[in-house]
CSV table of C-alpha atoms and ligand atoms in Angstrom, one decimal:
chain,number,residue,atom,x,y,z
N,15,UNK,CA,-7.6,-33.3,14.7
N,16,UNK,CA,-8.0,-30.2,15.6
N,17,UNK,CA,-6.5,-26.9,14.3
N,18,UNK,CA,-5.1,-23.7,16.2
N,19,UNK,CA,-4.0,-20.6,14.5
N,20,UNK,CA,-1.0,-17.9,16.2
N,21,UNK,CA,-3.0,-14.8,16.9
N,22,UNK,CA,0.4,-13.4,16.6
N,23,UNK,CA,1.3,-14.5,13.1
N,24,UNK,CA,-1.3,-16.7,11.4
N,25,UNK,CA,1.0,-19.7,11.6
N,26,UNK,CA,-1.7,-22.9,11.4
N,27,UNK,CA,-0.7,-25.8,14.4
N,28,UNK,CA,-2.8,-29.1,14.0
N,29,UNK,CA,-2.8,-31.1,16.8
N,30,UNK,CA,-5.2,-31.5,20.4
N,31,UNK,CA,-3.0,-29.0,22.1
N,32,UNK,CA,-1.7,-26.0,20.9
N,33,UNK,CA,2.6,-25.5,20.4
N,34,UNK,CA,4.1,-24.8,23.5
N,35,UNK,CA,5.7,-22.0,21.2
N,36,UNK,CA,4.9,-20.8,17.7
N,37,UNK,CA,7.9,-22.0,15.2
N,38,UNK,CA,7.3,-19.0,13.7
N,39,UNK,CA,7.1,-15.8,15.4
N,40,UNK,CA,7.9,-17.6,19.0
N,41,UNK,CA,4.9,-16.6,21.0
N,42,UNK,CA,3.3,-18.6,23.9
N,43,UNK,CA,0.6,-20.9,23.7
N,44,UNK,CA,-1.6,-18.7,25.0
N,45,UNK,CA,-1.7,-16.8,21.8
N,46,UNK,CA,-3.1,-19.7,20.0
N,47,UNK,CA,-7.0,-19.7,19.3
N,48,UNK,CA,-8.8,-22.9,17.9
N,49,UNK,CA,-10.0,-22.5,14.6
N,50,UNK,CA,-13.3,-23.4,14.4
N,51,UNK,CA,-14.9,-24.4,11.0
N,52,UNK,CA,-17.3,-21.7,9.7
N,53,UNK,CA,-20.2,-24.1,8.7
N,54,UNK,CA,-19.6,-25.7,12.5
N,55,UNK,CA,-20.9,-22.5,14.0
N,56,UNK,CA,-22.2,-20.1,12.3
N,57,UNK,CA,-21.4,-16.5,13.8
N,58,UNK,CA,-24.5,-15.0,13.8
N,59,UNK,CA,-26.4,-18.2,15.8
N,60,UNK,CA,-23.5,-18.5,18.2
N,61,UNK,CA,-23.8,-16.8,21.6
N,62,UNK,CA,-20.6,-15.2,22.0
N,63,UNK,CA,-21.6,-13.1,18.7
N,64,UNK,CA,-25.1,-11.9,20.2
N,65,UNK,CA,-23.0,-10.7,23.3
N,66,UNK,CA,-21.1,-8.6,21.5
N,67,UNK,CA,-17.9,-10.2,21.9
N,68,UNK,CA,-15.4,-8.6,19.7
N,69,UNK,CA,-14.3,-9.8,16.0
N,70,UNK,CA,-12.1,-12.1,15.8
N,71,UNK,CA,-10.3,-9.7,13.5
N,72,UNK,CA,-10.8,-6.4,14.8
N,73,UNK,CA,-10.2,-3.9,12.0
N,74,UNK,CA,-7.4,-1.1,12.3
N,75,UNK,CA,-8.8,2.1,11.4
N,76,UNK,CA,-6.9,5.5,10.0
N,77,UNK,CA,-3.1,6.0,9.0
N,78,UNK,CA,-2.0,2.7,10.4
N,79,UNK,CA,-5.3,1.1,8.8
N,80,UNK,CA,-4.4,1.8,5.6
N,81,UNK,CA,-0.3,1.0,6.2
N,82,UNK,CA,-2.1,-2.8,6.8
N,83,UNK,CA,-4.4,-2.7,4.2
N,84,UNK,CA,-2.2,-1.5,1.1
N,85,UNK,CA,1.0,-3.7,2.5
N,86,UNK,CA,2.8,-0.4,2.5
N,87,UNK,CA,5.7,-2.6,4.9
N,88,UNK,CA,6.4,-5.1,2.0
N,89,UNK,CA,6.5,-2.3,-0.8
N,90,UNK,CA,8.5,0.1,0.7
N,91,UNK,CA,10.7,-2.2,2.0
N,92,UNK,CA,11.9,-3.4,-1.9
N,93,UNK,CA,13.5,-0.5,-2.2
N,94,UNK,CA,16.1,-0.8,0.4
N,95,UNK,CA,16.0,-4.8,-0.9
N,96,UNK,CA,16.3,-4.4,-4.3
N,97,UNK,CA,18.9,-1.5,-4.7
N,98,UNK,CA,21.0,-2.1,-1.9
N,99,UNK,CA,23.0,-4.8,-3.3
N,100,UNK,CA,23.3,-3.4,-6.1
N,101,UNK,CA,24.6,-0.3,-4.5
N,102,UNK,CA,27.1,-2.5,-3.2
N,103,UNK,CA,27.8,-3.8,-6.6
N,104,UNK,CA,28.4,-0.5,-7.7
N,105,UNK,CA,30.8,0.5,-4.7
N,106,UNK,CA,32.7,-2.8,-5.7
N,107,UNK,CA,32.8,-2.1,-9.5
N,108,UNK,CA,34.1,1.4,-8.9
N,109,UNK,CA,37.1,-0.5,-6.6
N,110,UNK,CA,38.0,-3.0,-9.1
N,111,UNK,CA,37.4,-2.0,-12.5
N,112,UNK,CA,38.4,2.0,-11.9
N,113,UNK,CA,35.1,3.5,-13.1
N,114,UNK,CA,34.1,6.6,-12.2
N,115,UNK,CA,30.5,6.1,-13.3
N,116,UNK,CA,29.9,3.4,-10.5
N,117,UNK,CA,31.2,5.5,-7.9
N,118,UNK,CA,28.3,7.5,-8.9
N,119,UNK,CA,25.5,5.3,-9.1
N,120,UNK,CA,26.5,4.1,-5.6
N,121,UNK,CA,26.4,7.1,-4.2
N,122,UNK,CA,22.9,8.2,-5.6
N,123,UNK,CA,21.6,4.6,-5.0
N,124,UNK,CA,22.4,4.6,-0.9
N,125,UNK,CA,21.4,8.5,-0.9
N,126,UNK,CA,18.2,7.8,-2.5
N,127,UNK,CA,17.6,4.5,0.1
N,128,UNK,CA,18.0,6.9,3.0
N,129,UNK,CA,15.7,9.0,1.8
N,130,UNK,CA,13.4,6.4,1.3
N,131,UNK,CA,14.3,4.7,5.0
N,132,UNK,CA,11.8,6.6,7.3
N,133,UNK,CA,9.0,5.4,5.2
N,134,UNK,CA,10.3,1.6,5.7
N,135,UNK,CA,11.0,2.1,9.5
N,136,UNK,CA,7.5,3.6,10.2
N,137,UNK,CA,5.5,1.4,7.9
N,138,UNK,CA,7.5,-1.6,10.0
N,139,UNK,CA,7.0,-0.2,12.9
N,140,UNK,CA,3.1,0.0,12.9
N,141,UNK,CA,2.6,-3.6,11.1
N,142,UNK,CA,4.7,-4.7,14.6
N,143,UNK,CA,2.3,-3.0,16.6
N,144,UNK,CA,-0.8,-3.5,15.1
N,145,UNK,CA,-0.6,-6.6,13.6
N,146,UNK,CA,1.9,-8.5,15.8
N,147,UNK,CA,0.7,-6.8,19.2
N,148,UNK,CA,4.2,-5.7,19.4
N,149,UNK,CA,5.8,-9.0,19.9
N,150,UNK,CA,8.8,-8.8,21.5
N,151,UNK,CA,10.2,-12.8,20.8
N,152,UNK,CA,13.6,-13.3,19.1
N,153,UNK,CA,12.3,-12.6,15.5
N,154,UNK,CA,10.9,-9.3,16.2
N,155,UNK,CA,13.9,-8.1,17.7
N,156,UNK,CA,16.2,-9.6,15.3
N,157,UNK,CA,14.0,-7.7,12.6
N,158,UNK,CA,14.5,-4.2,14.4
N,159,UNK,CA,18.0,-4.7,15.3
N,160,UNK,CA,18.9,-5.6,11.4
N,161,UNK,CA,16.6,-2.2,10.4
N,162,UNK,CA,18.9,-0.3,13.0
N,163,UNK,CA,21.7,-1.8,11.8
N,164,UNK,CA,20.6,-1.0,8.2
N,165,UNK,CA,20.2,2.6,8.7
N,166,UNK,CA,23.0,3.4,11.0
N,167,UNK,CA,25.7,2.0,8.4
N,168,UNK,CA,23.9,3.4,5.7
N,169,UNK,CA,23.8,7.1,6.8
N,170,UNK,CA,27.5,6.9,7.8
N,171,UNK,CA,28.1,5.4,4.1
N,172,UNK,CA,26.1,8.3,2.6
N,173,UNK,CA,27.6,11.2,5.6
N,174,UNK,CA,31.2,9.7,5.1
N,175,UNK,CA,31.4,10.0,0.9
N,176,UNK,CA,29.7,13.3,1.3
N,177,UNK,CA,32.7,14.5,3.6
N,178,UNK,CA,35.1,12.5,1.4
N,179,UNK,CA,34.1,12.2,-2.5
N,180,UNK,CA,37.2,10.3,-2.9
N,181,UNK,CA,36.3,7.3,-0.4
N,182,UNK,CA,36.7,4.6,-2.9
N,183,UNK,CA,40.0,5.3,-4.0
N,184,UNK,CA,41.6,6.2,-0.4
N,185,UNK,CA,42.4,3.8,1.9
N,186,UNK,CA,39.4,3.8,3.9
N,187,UNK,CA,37.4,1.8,0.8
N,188,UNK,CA,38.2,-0.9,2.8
N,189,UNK,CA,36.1,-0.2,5.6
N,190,UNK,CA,33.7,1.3,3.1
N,191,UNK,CA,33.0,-2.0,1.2
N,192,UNK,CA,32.6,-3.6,4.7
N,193,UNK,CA,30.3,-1.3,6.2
N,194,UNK,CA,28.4,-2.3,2.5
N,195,UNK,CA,28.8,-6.0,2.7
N,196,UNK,CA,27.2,-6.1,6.2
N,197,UNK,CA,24.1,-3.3,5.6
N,198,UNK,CA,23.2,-5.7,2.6
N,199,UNK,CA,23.7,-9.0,5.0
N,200,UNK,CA,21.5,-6.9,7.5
N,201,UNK,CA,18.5,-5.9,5.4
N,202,UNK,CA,18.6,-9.2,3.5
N,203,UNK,CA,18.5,-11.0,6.5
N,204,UNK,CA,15.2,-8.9,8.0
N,205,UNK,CA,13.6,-9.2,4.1
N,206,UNK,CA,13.8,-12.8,4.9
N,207,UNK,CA,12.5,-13.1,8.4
N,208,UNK,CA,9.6,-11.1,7.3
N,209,UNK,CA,8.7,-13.0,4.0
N,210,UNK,CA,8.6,-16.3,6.7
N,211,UNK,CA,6.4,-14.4,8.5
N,212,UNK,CA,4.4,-13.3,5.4
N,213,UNK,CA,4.1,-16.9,4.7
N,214,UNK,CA,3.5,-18.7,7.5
N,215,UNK,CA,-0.5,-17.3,7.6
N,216,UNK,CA,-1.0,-19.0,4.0
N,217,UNK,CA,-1.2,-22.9,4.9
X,30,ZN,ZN1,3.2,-17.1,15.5
């Protein structure tokens, strides 16, 4: 059997053909290459090497280089993961039980997320183009719409309690703790798409 790896992804197909799709990221078959075994042929003997032909990895160099290298996507990205919901659990303490001191830590947990946003768009942004060739199949663009979604509510959360300190206890919280619920649907949503992506390269 033979074995064909997504250029795209790293997702491993066995099989005589490769996918007419990759399950994974949803490129074309034409962005499957068979995986040869190493002790099969070795580079160095093989023609296509003593051409010049390029590595089948070809290695990013500067700023973006070292976004890939250090996984500066997946770290930054925990922080809008990891203290969003609890933002939210803040902004629905502060509703329910009456406590100012949540109303607080909500606000400096989203604040402190925006600031931190920029970092998690860019980072994404070059892993997308560098790594993924800028893929533009249905999981890429899911991804980006959830990280536009994901910032737009959040700086109209942070801009709107700014305006109004008061937002949880007016009648707008409503709204508020919606805008909240769906932001943290959104970036869990992208968190997860990426982590399948993350994974599909480790068969
Ligand atoms: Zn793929």
């Amino acid at each position: 059997m033979k074995k064909w790896k997504c250029t795209v992804c790293g997702y491993i197909h066995e099989g005589d053909e490769p996918p007419e799709k990759c399950p994974v990221c949803g490129v074309g078959a034409e962005f499957f290459k068979e995986v040869v075994e190493e002790d099969a042929a070795p580079a160095a003997a093989s023609p296509a090497a003593a051409a010049g032909a390029p590595p089948p990895e070809a290695k990013v160099g500067g700023i973006a280089g070292l976004i890939l290298d250090y996984h500066l996507h997946p770290i930054t990205v925990h922080t809008p993961n990891g203290i969003l919901p609890m933002a939210l659990l803040f902004i629905a303490a502060a509703m329910f039980l009456g406590a100012p001191g949540f109303e607080y830590a909500a606000f400096i947990s989203l604040f402190f997320v925006l600031l931190v946003m920029p970092s998690v768009l860019i980072t994404g942004v070059v892993v997308w183009l560098k790594r993924y060739r800028g893929a533009t199949t249905t999981i890429f663009i899911i991804k980006i719409g959830a990280a536009m979604v994901v910032t737009t509510l959040l700086t109209i959360m942070v801009v709107w309690r700014i305006i109004d300190p008061e937002v949880l206890a007016g009648a707008g919280r409503w709204i508020y703790l919606l805008l909240g619920a769906v932001m943290v649907g959104a970036a869990g949503l992208a968190g997860h798409l990426g982590g399948t992506m993350v994974h599909a390269g480790r068969h």
